[in-house]
CSV table of C-alpha atoms and ligand atoms in Angstrom, one decimal:
chain,number,residue,atom,x,y,z
A,632,MET,CA,0.2,0.2,-0.2
A,633,VAL,CA,1.3,3.0,-0.8
A,634,LYS,CA,1.2,6.3,1.5
A,635,VAL,CA,0.4,9.6,-0.2
A,636,VAL,CA,1.6,13.1,0.8
A,637,ASP,CA,-1.0,16.0,-0.3
A,638,LEU,CA,-0.3,18.6,-2.0
A,639,THR,CA,-3.4,20.7,-2.7
A,640,LEU,CA,-3.0,23.3,-0.1
A,641,ARG,CA,0.7,24.1,-1.4
A,642,ASP,CA,2.5,23.4,-4.5
A,643,ALA,CA,-0.7,22.3,-6.5
A,644,HIS,CA,-2.2,25.7,-6.0
A,645,GLN,CA,1.3,27.3,-6.6
A,646,SER,CA,1.6,25.4,-9.9
A,647,LEU,CA,-2.3,26.6,-10.5
A,648,ILE,CA,-3.4,30.0,-9.6
A,649,ALA,CA,-0.2,31.9,-8.9
A,650,THR,CA,-0.2,30.2,-4.5
A,651,ARG,CA,-3.7,32.1,-3.9
A,652,LEU,CA,-5.4,30.7,-2.1
A,653,ARG,CA,-6.4,32.3,1.4
A,654,THR,CA,-6.2,30.9,4.8
A,655,GLU,CA,-10.2,31.9,5.0
A,656,ASP,CA,-10.8,29.1,2.1
A,657,MET,CA,-8.9,26.4,3.3
A,658,ILE,CA,-11.1,26.5,6.6
A,659,PRO,CA,-13.6,24.7,5.7
A,660,ILE,CA,-12.2,22.0,4.2
A,661,LEU,CA,-9.2,21.2,6.7
A,662,ASP,CA,-11.4,19.2,9.1
A,663,LYS,CA,-12.2,16.8,6.6
A,664,ILE,CA,-8.6,16.9,4.7
A,665,ASP,CA,-7.2,15.7,8.4
A,666,LYS,CA,-9.1,12.8,7.8
A,667,ALA,CA,-9.3,11.8,3.9
A,668,GLY,CA,-6.4,9.6,4.9
A,669,PHE,CA,-3.7,11.1,4.1
A,670,TYR,CA,0.4,10.5,5.2
A,671,ALA,CA,1.2,13.9,5.2
A,672,ILE,CA,0.2,17.4,4.0
A,673,GLU,CA,2.6,19.2,2.1
A,674,MET,CA,1.2,23.2,3.4
A,675,TRP,CA,3.3,25.6,3.9
A,676,GLY,CA,7.3,26.8,2.2
A,677,GLY,CA,8.0,27.3,-1.6
A,678,ALA,CA,6.0,30.2,-2.6
A,679,THR,CA,4.2,30.7,0.0
A,680,PHE,CA,5.3,32.4,2.5
A,681,ASP,CA,6.2,35.1,0.0
A,682,VAL,CA,3.1,36.1,-1.3
A,683,MET,CA,1.1,36.3,1.4
A,684,ILE,CA,3.5,38.5,2.5
A,685,ARG,CA,3.4,40.5,-0.3
A,686,TYR,CA,0.0,40.0,-1.7
A,687,LEU,CA,-2.3,38.4,0.9
A,688,LYS,CA,-1.5,40.0,3.3
A,689,GLU,CA,-1.3,37.5,5.1
A,690,ASP,CA,0.2,35.9,7.9
A,691,PRO,CA,2.6,32.3,6.8
A,692,TRP,CA,3.0,32.1,10.8
A,693,GLU,CA,-1.3,32.1,11.3
A,694,ARG,CA,-1.9,30.2,8.5
A,695,LEU,CA,1.1,27.1,9.7
A,696,LYS,CA,-1.0,27.4,13.4
A,697,ILE,CA,-4.6,27.5,11.8
A,698,ILE,CA,-3.8,24.6,9.9
A,699,ARG,CA,-2.2,22.3,13.1
A,700,GLU,CA,-5.6,23.5,15.1
A,701,ARG,CA,-7.4,21.7,13.0
A,702,VAL,CA,-5.2,19.1,11.2
A,703,THR,CA,-4.2,16.0,13.6
A,704,LYS,CA,-3.9,12.9,11.5
A,705,PRO,CA,-1.3,13.7,8.7
A,706,LYS,CA,2.0,14.8,9.3
A,707,LEU,CA,2.7,18.5,8.1
A,708,MET,CA,5.4,19.0,5.2
A,709,MET,CA,6.6,22.3,4.2
A,710,LEU,CA,9.0,22.7,1.5
A,711,LEU,CA,11.9,24.0,2.7
A,712,ARG,CA,15.2,25.2,-0.3
A,713,GLY,CA,18.4,25.0,2.0
A,714,GLN,CA,20.1,27.9,2.7
A,715,ASN,CA,17.3,29.5,1.0
A,716,LEU,CA,14.8,28.5,3.3
A,717,VAL,CA,11.6,30.1,2.0
A,718,GLY,CA,13.6,33.5,0.0
A,719,TYR,CA,15.2,33.7,-3.7
A,720,ARG,CA,19.3,33.7,-2.0
A,721,HIS,CA,21.1,32.3,0.4
A,722,TYR,CA,20.9,33.2,4.2
A,723,PRO,CA,23.1,32.7,7.1
A,724,ASP,CA,23.2,29.5,8.9
A,725,ASP,CA,22.0,31.3,12.0
A,726,VAL,CA,19.2,32.7,10.5
A,727,VAL,CA,18.2,29.4,9.4
A,728,GLU,CA,18.7,27.5,12.1
A,729,LYS,CA,16.2,29.6,14.2
A,730,PHE,CA,14.2,29.6,11.1
A,731,VAL,CA,13.9,25.6,11.2
A,732,GLU,CA,13.7,26.0,15.0
A,733,TYR,CA,10.1,27.6,14.5
A,734,ALA,CA,9.1,26.3,12.0
A,735,TYR,CA,9.1,23.1,14.1
A,736,LYS,CA,8.1,25.0,17.4
A,737,ASN,CA,4.9,26.1,15.4
A,738,GLY,CA,3.9,22.6,13.9
A,739,ILE,CA,5.8,21.4,10.9
A,740,ASP,CA,6.6,17.7,11.5
A,741,ILE,CA,8.4,17.2,8.1
A,742,PHE,CA,10.7,19.4,6.7
A,743,ARG,CA,11.4,18.7,2.4
A,744,VAL,CA,14.7,20.1,1.7
A,745,PHE,CA,16.3,21.1,-2.0
A,746,ASP,CA,18.7,22.6,-3.3
A,747,ALA,CA,18.8,24.0,-6.8
A,748,LEU,CA,21.7,22.2,-7.5
A,749,ASN,CA,21.8,19.2,-5.8
A,750,ASP,CA,25.0,20.9,-4.0
A,751,VAL,CA,24.3,19.1,-0.5
A,752,ARG,CA,26.5,21.8,1.4
A,753,ASN,CA,24.1,23.5,1.1
A,754,MET,CA,21.2,21.3,2.5
A,755,ARG,CA,23.3,20.2,5.3
A,756,THR,CA,22.6,23.5,7.8
A,757,SER,CA,18.6,23.2,7.9
A,758,ILE,CA,19.0,19.2,8.1
A,759,LYS,CA,21.1,19.1,10.8
A,760,LYS,CA,18.5,21.5,13.1
A,761,ALA,CA,15.5,19.7,12.0
A,762,LYS,CA,17.2,16.3,12.7
A,763,SER,CA,18.6,17.9,15.8
A,764,MET,CA,14.3,19.1,16.6
A,765,GLY,CA,13.3,15.3,16.1
A,766,ALA,CA,11.6,16.0,12.9
A,767,ILE,CA,11.7,13.5,10.1
A,768,VAL,CA,14.1,15.4,6.9
A,769,GLN,CA,12.8,14.4,3.3
A,770,GLY,CA,16.0,15.1,1.6
A,771,THR,CA,15.6,15.8,-1.9
A,772,ILE,CA,16.9,15.5,-5.6
A,773,THR,CA,16.7,17.5,-7.7
A,774,TYR,CA,15.4,16.3,-11.2
A,775,THR,CA,16.6,17.2,-14.5
A,776,VAL,CA,17.8,15.8,-18.3
A,777,SER,CA,20.9,16.0,-19.4
A,778,PRO,CA,24.4,14.6,-20.5
A,779,VAL,CA,25.3,14.4,-16.4
A,780,HIS,CA,22.4,14.3,-15.0
A,781,THR,CA,22.7,10.3,-14.7
A,782,ILE,CA,22.1,7.5,-12.0
A,783,ASP,CA,24.4,7.8,-10.6
A,784,HIS,CA,25.1,11.1,-10.7
A,785,TYR,CA,21.6,11.5,-8.5
A,786,LEU,CA,23.2,7.8,-6.5
A,787,LYS,CA,26.3,10.2,-5.4
A,788,VAL,CA,23.5,13.2,-4.5
A,789,ALA,CA,21.6,10.7,-1.9
A,790,GLU,CA,24.6,8.8,-0.6
A,791,GLU,CA,25.5,12.4,0.7
A,792,LEU,CA,22.1,12.9,2.2
A,793,VAL,CA,22.3,9.7,3.6
A,794,VAL,CA,25.0,10.4,5.9
A,795,LEU,CA,23.4,13.8,7.3
A,796,GLU,CA,20.8,11.2,8.5
A,797,VAL,CA,17.2,12.1,6.6
A,798,ASP,CA,14.8,9.6,6.8
A,799,HIS,CA,13.6,9.6,3.5
A,800,LEU,CA,14.2,10.4,-0.1
A,801,THR,CA,12.6,12.1,-2.1
A,802,ILE,CA,12.5,12.7,-6.5
A,803,LYS,CA,11.7,16.0,-7.5
A,804,ASP,CA,10.7,16.8,-10.7
A,805,MET,CA,10.1,19.9,-10.8
A,806,ALA,CA,9.3,20.6,-14.5
A,807,GLY,CA,7.4,17.3,-15.4
A,808,ILE,CA,10.1,16.0,-17.4
A,809,LEU,CA,10.4,12.9,-15.6
A,810,ASP,CA,9.3,9.6,-17.8
A,811,PRO,CA,8.2,6.5,-16.6
A,812,TYR,CA,11.3,4.2,-16.9
A,813,THR,CA,13.4,6.1,-15.7
A,814,CYS,CA,11.9,6.8,-12.4
A,815,TYR,CA,11.7,3.2,-12.5
A,816,GLN,CA,15.2,3.1,-12.7
A,817,LEU,CA,16.1,6.0,-10.6
A,818,VAL,CA,13.5,4.4,-7.0
A,819,LYS,CA,14.7,0.5,-7.4
A,820,SER,CA,18.4,2.0,-7.3
A,821,LEU,CA,17.5,4.5,-5.0
A,822,LYS,CA,15.9,0.9,-2.5
A,823,GLU,CA,18.7,-1.0,-3.3
A,824,GLU,CA,21.2,1.0,-2.3
A,825,PHE,CA,19.6,3.0,0.7
A,826,LYS,CA,17.1,0.7,1.5
A,827,ILE,CA,15.3,3.9,3.4
A,828,PRO,CA,11.6,4.8,2.0
A,829,VAL,CA,11.5,6.7,-1.2
A,830,ASP,CA,9.2,9.5,-2.7
A,831,VAL,CA,8.4,10.8,-6.2
A,832,HIS,CA,7.2,14.0,-6.6
A,833,SER,CA,6.2,14.0,-10.4
A,834,HIS,CA,4.4,17.5,-11.6
A,835,PHE,CA,1.8,16.3,-15.0
A,836,THR,CA,3.3,19.2,-16.9
A,837,GLY,CA,5.0,17.0,-19.7
A,838,GLY,CA,1.5,14.6,-19.0
A,839,LEU,CA,3.5,11.5,-18.1
A,840,ALA,CA,3.1,11.7,-13.9
A,841,VAL,CA,0.8,9.3,-13.4
A,842,ALA,CA,2.6,6.9,-15.8
A,843,ASN,CA,5.9,7.8,-13.6
A,844,TYR,CA,3.6,6.6,-10.6
A,845,ILE,CA,2.8,3.8,-11.1
A,846,LYS,CA,6.6,3.2,-12.5
A,847,ALA,CA,7.2,4.2,-9.0
A,848,VAL,CA,4.9,2.2,-7.1
A,849,GLU,CA,6.1,-0.9,-8.8
A,850,ALA,CA,10.2,-0.3,-8.5
A,851,GLY,CA,9.1,-0.3,-4.5
A,852,ALA,CA,8.3,3.8,-3.6
A,853,ASP,CA,7.0,4.2,-0.4
A,854,PHE,CA,4.6,7.5,-1.2
A,855,ILE,CA,3.8,9.2,-4.5
A,856,ASP,CA,2.8,13.2,-3.9
A,857,THR,CA,-1.1,13.4,-5.5
A,858,ALA,CA,-3.6,17.0,-5.4
A,859,ILE,CA,-7.3,16.6,-5.0
A,860,SER,CA,-8.6,17.8,-8.5
A,861,PRO,CA,-9.6,20.5,-9.5
A,862,LEU,CA,-6.4,21.6,-8.3
A,863,ALA,CA,-4.9,18.7,-10.2
A,864,PHE,CA,-3.1,17.9,-13.4
A,865,GLY,CA,-1.6,20.7,-15.9
A,866,THR,CA,1.5,22.0,-14.4
A,867,SER,CA,0.0,20.6,-11.0
A,868,HIS,CA,0.0,16.9,-10.2
A,869,PRO,CA,-2.0,13.5,-10.7
A,870,SER,CA,-4.8,13.9,-8.6
A,871,ILE,CA,-5.1,10.9,-5.7
A,872,GLN,CA,-8.5,9.9,-7.2
A,873,THR,CA,-7.2,9.2,-10.4
A,874,MET,CA,-3.6,7.6,-8.6
A,875,TYR,CA,-6.6,5.5,-7.0
A,876,TYR,CA,-8.2,4.1,-9.8
A,877,ALA,CA,-4.7,3.5,-11.6
A,878,LEU,CA,-3.1,1.3,-8.9
A,879,PRO,CA,-3.4,-2.0,-8.7
A,880,LYS,CA,-5.0,-3.6,-5.3
A,881,GLU,CA,-1.9,-4.5,-3.5
A,882,HIS,CA,-0.6,-0.8,-3.8
A,883,LYS,CA,-4.0,1.1,-3.6
A,884,PRO,CA,-4.0,3.7,-0.9
A,885,ASP,CA,-5.9,3.5,2.2
A,886,VAL,CA,-7.7,7.2,1.4
A,887,ASP,CA,-11.8,7.8,1.6
A,888,LEU,CA,-12.2,8.6,-1.4
A,889,ASN,CA,-16.3,10.4,0.0
A,890,VAL,CA,-14.4,12.3,1.6
A,891,ILE,CA,-11.7,13.9,-0.8
A,892,ARG,CA,-14.9,13.7,-3.2
A,893,GLU,CA,-16.6,16.9,-1.1
A,894,VAL,CA,-13.5,18.5,-1.0
A,895,SER,CA,-12.8,18.1,-4.7
A,896,GLU,CA,-16.9,20.0,-4.9
A,897,TYR,CA,-16.0,22.6,-2.5
A,898,LEU,CA,-12.6,23.7,-4.6
A,899,ASN,CA,-14.8,23.7,-7.9
A,900,LYS,CA,-16.5,26.2,-6.4
A,901,ILE,CA,-14.7,28.4,-5.1
A,902,LEU,CA,-12.5,27.8,-8.2
A,903,PHE,CA,-15.2,29.0,-10.5
A,904,THR,CA,-16.5,31.7,-8.2
A,905,LYS,CA,-14.3,34.0,-5.7
A,906,TYR,CA,-10.7,32.8,-7.8
A,907,LYS,CA,-11.9,32.8,-11.4
A,908,ASP,CA,-9.8,36.1,-12.5
A,909,LEU,CA,-6.9,33.6,-11.9
A,910,LEU,CA,-7.9,30.8,-14.5
A,911,ASP,CA,-5.2,30.7,-16.7
A,912,ILE,CA,-6.0,27.7,-19.4
A,913,ARG,CA,-2.6,27.6,-20.2
A,914,VAL,CA,-1.3,25.7,-16.7
A,915,PHE,CA,-4.4,23.8,-16.5
A,916,MET,CA,-3.1,21.4,-20.2
A,917,PRO,CA,-0.3,19.3,-19.8
A,918,ASP,CA,2.8,20.9,-22.5
A,919,PRO,CA,4.5,17.9,-23.8
A,920,ASN,CA,6.8,20.5,-25.9
A,921,VAL,CA,8.1,20.8,-22.1
A,922,LEU,CA,10.2,17.0,-22.4
A,923,GLU,CA,11.6,17.9,-26.2
A,924,HIS,CA,13.1,21.6,-25.1
A,925,GLN,CA,12.8,21.3,-21.2
A,926,ILE,CA,12.3,24.8,-21.0
A,927,PRO,CA,9.2,25.6,-18.3
A,928,GLY,CA,6.4,27.1,-19.8
A,929,GLY,CA,6.8,30.3,-17.5
A,930,MET,CA,10.3,30.9,-18.6
A,931,ILE,CA,9.4,31.1,-22.6
A,932,SER,CA,6.3,33.7,-21.4
A,933,ASN,CA,8.8,35.9,-19.8
A,934,PHE,CA,11.3,36.1,-22.9
A,935,LEU,CA,8.7,37.3,-24.8
A,936,THR,CA,7.8,39.8,-22.7
A,937,GLN,CA,11.4,40.8,-22.3
A,938,LEU,CA,12.1,40.4,-25.9
A,939,LYS,CA,9.2,42.5,-26.8
A,940,GLN,CA,10.6,45.2,-24.9
A,941,VAL,CA,13.4,45.8,-26.2
A,942,GLY,CA,11.3,45.1,-30.4
A,943,ALA,CA,13.5,41.7,-30.7
A,944,GLU,CA,10.7,39.7,-30.6
A,945,ASP,CA,11.7,37.5,-33.7
A,946,LYS,CA,14.2,35.7,-31.8
A,947,LEU,CA,12.4,34.0,-29.5
A,948,LYS,CA,13.6,30.9,-31.3
A,949,GLU,CA,17.7,32.2,-31.6
A,950,VAL,CA,17.1,32.4,-27.2
A,951,LEU,CA,15.6,29.1,-26.8
A,952,GLU,CA,18.5,27.7,-28.5
A,953,GLU,CA,21.3,30.0,-26.6
A,954,VAL,CA,19.4,28.4,-23.4
A,955,LYS,CA,20.4,24.9,-24.1
A,956,ARG,CA,24.1,26.5,-24.5
A,957,VAL,CA,24.1,28.9,-22.1
A,958,ARG,CA,23.3,26.2,-19.8
A,959,GLU,CA,26.3,23.5,-20.8
A,960,ASP,CA,28.1,26.4,-20.9
A,961,LEU,CA,27.2,26.9,-17.1
A,962,GLY,CA,27.4,22.8,-16.0
A,963,TRP,CA,24.0,21.4,-16.1
A,964,PRO,CA,22.1,23.6,-13.9
A,965,PRO,CA,18.9,22.2,-13.4
A,966,LEU,CA,15.6,24.9,-15.0
A,967,VAL,CA,14.4,25.9,-11.6
A,968,THR,CA,14.8,28.8,-9.6
A,969,PRO,CA,17.1,30.6,-9.0
A,970,ALA,CA,18.9,28.7,-11.9
A,971,SER,CA,16.1,29.1,-14.4
A,972,GLN,CA,16.0,32.8,-14.0
A,973,ILE,CA,20.4,33.0,-14.4
A,974,VAL,CA,19.8,31.2,-17.6
A,975,GLY,CA,17.4,32.8,-18.9
A,976,ALA,CA,18.5,36.6,-18.5
A,977,GLN,CA,22.3,35.1,-19.8
A,978,ALA,CA,20.6,33.8,-23.0
A,979,VAL,CA,18.8,36.7,-23.8
A,980,LEU,CA,21.4,39.6,-23.3
A,981,ASN,CA,23.7,37.0,-25.1
A,982,VAL,CA,21.6,37.3,-28.4
A,983,LEU,CA,21.2,40.4,-28.0
A,984,TYR,CA,24.5,41.9,-27.5
A,985,GLY,CA,26.6,38.9,-28.2
A,986,ARG,CA,28.4,36.1,-26.5
A,987,TYR,CA,28.7,37.0,-22.2
A,988,GLN,CA,29.4,40.6,-23.9
A,989,VAL,CA,27.3,41.8,-21.0
A,990,VAL,CA,27.1,39.6,-18.1
A,991,ALA,CA,23.8,40.0,-15.6
A,992,LYS,CA,25.4,40.2,-12.0
A,993,GLU,CA,23.4,37.2,-10.7
A,994,THR,CA,25.2,35.3,-14.1
A,995,TYR,CA,28.3,37.2,-12.1
A,996,ASN,CA,27.7,35.1,-8.5
A,997,TYR,CA,26.5,32.1,-10.7
A,998,VAL,CA,29.7,32.0,-12.6
A,999,LYS,CA,32.0,32.5,-9.2
A,1000,GLY,CA,29.7,30.6,-6.8
A,1001,LEU,CA,28.2,31.9,-4.5
A,1002,TYR,CA,25.0,30.0,-5.6
A,1003,GLY,CA,26.4,26.6,-4.8
A,1004,LYS,CA,28.3,23.8,-6.8
A,1005,PRO,CA,26.9,23.1,-10.7
A,1006,PRO,CA,26.1,20.1,-11.4
A,1007,ALA,CA,29.2,19.7,-14.1
A,1008,PRO,CA,32.1,22.4,-14.2
A,1009,ILE,CA,31.6,25.7,-15.5
A,1010,LYS,CA,33.6,26.3,-19.3
A,1011,GLU,CA,36.6,27.1,-18.2
A,1012,GLU,CA,36.5,30.0,-21.0
A,1013,VAL,CA,33.4,31.5,-20.1
A,1014,ILE,CA,34.7,31.6,-16.9
A,1015,LYS,CA,37.2,33.7,-17.7
A,1016,MET,CA,35.0,36.0,-19.9
A,1017,VAL,CA,32.6,36.3,-17.2
A,1018,LEU,CA,35.1,36.7,-13.6
A,1019,LYS,CA,37.9,38.4,-15.7
A,1020,ASN,CA,40.7,37.9,-13.2
A,1021,GLU,CA,38.7,36.5,-10.4
A,1022,ARG,CA,38.5,32.9,-9.4
A,1023,PRO,CA,35.3,30.9,-8.4
A,1024,ILE,CA,35.5,30.1,-4.7
A,1025,GLU,CA,35.4,26.8,-3.5
A,1026,SER,CA,34.2,27.2,-0.3
A,1027,ARG,CA,30.5,26.7,1.2
A,1028,PRO,CA,28.9,30.1,-0.1
A,1029,ALA,CA,26.7,30.4,3.2
A,1030,ASP,CA,30.2,30.4,5.4
A,1031,LEU,CA,30.7,34.2,3.4
A,1032,ILE,CA,27.5,35.2,5.1
A,1033,GLU,CA,27.9,37.1,8.6
A,1034,PRO,CA,25.1,36.1,11.2
A,1035,MET,CA,22.3,38.7,11.1
A,1036,TYR,CA,20.0,37.2,13.1
A,1037,GLU,CA,20.7,39.3,16.2
A,1038,LYS,CA,21.1,42.4,14.5
A,1039,CYS,CA,17.6,42.1,12.2
A,1040,ARG,CA,15.5,41.5,16.1
A,1041,LYS,CA,16.7,44.2,17.5
A,1042,GLU,CA,15.8,46.3,13.5
A,1043,VAL,CA,12.3,44.8,14.2
A,1044,ILE,CA,11.7,46.1,18.0
A,1045,GLU,CA,13.1,49.1,17.1
A,1046,LYS,CA,10.8,50.1,14.5
A,1047,GLY,CA,7.6,49.0,16.5
A,1048,TYR,CA,6.8,45.7,14.2
A,1049,TYR,CA,7.8,43.1,17.2
A,1050,SER,CA,4.1,41.1,18.0
A,1051,LYS,CA,6.1,37.8,18.5
A,1052,GLU,CA,10.2,36.0,17.6
A,1053,GLU,CA,8.4,35.0,13.8
A,1054,ASP,CA,8.5,38.3,13.0
A,1055,VAL,CA,11.9,38.5,13.1
A,1056,LEU,CA,12.2,35.1,10.7
A,1057,THR,CA,10.0,36.7,8.3
A,1058,TYR,CA,11.8,40.3,8.5
A,1059,CYS,CA,15.0,38.5,7.9
A,1060,LEU,CA,14.1,37.0,5.4
A,1061,PHE,CA,12.2,39.8,3.2
A,1062,PRO,CA,12.6,42.6,4.8
A,1063,ASP,CA,11.2,45.9,2.2
A,1064,VAL,CA,8.4,42.9,1.9
A,1065,ALA,CA,8.0,42.5,5.6
A,1066,GLN,CA,7.8,46.1,6.8
A,1067,GLU,CA,5.0,46.9,4.4
A,1068,PHE,CA,3.4,43.7,5.5
A,1069,PHE,CA,3.8,44.7,9.9
A,1070,LYS,CA,1.9,48.0,8.6
A,1071,THR,CA,-0.7,46.2,7.0
A,1072,ARG,CA,-1.4,44.7,10.9
A,1073,ILE,CA,-2.1,48.2,12.0
A,1074,PRO,CA,-4.5,48.0,15.4
A,1075,GLN,CA,-2.3,45.1,16.5
A,1076,ILE,CA,0.6,47.5,15.2
A,1077,MET,CA,-0.4,50.2,18.1
A,1078,VAL,CA,-0.4,47.5,20.8
A,1079,LYS,CA,2.8,47.0,19.8
A,1080,GLN,CA,3.8,50.2,20.2
A,1081,ARG,CA,3.3,50.1,24.1
A,1082,GLU,CA,5.5,46.6,23.9
A,1083,LYS,CA,7.6,48.6,22.2
A,1084,ASP,CA,8.5,51.4,24.7
A,1085,LEU,CA,8.8,48.5,26.7
A,1086,TRP,CA,11.2,47.4,25.6
A,1087,ASP,CA,13.0,50.7,25.0
A,1088,GLU,CA,13.1,50.9,28.6
A,1089,ILE,CA,14.7,46.8,28.4
A,1090,LEU,CA,16.8,47.6,25.6
A,1091,GLY,CA,18.1,51.2,27.9
A,1092,TYR,CA,17.0,53.5,24.9
B,976,LIG,CO1,6.3,20.8,-6.9
């Protein structure tokens, strides 16, 4: 019997309606999700944190509390981008440790930790902290297609994760380009080599994810990642209902389809009313082209916007070709955040101004080694063109970052935004957006002002 990780409250709405599902619209289905028979629900992390404070003006820590109070049977899982946490840059170790500590204290049971480049040095601090708190850790392998991403490559990454005593291994196919037979081989190799539970996370983007899960289960996968329709398929994940019927009796997950149907009906209702303006048919349809060029849909629409701005829309085909070359130049990074943005922006610059004649700051940082070690070495001539006389760093990128937690803490208190310790983390991660968000909590802030005065006394101002 395969166990199910339900992604409805995180990845599914992140993939299909730009992460905009509000907590108030989750609350009515939480008791149903609680008794649906899921092993875990992924409901926090990824882009949810940023989108909540930036656009929804909701406190992510409050959402976590609300869900924790109402969901007790499945474990609560979050997606953590290693040293990037839920942001887009590397944070110092003290912030990473505090973040994991408070996420765990507020109710996260399982930390799914990944790094875009599969550089395990970027995952070490969060994994160790989560383990030391008593959490379950899913060490995650980012899947992509390239000449260097062989089964052996993934086994090496997995080995480094196993050394860190992760509880599960997860294969993360964020682009939806994994195919069923590679999936089978990968799961089988991981199970044979490491004898720990394996989870497969495959997006439906290329249309293969249902087949992937069937082969994964055949190969001995312990968990599959699904969503409740209508927040399923397209660039999201296979629906749990579909997977239930796709799997043979001995592997069928022990889920309650009646309860799931009720959730499904509810989602249908709100999606076509309150959220109807967010519906974009393109993300609800699989796009098999991705299997061929491996360029995520979002990247292509970005290219069109960028090229339009400089009146060079006719250059799209050249840019797509250049993406392949840049990716090879840079050591075959998987096209996920932040590598997709780096490769994409540089490809556009190369087509418009000549190869590496204009170098984006992010490309410089990447080649310098500030994002970590690429899957394969960066081409020597590209290092020379980008860094001139400098050399890439050899150390773990976060070793170069000064601690910042205490400084942020002091600032949050001084500015009168402190209502709880978690506010410090929100501020550390997104200082500008966090302040705008804190300002929307006006009634609370007035109370906080009194607390600030108290703090001033304590701090001796
Ligand atoms: Co995903």
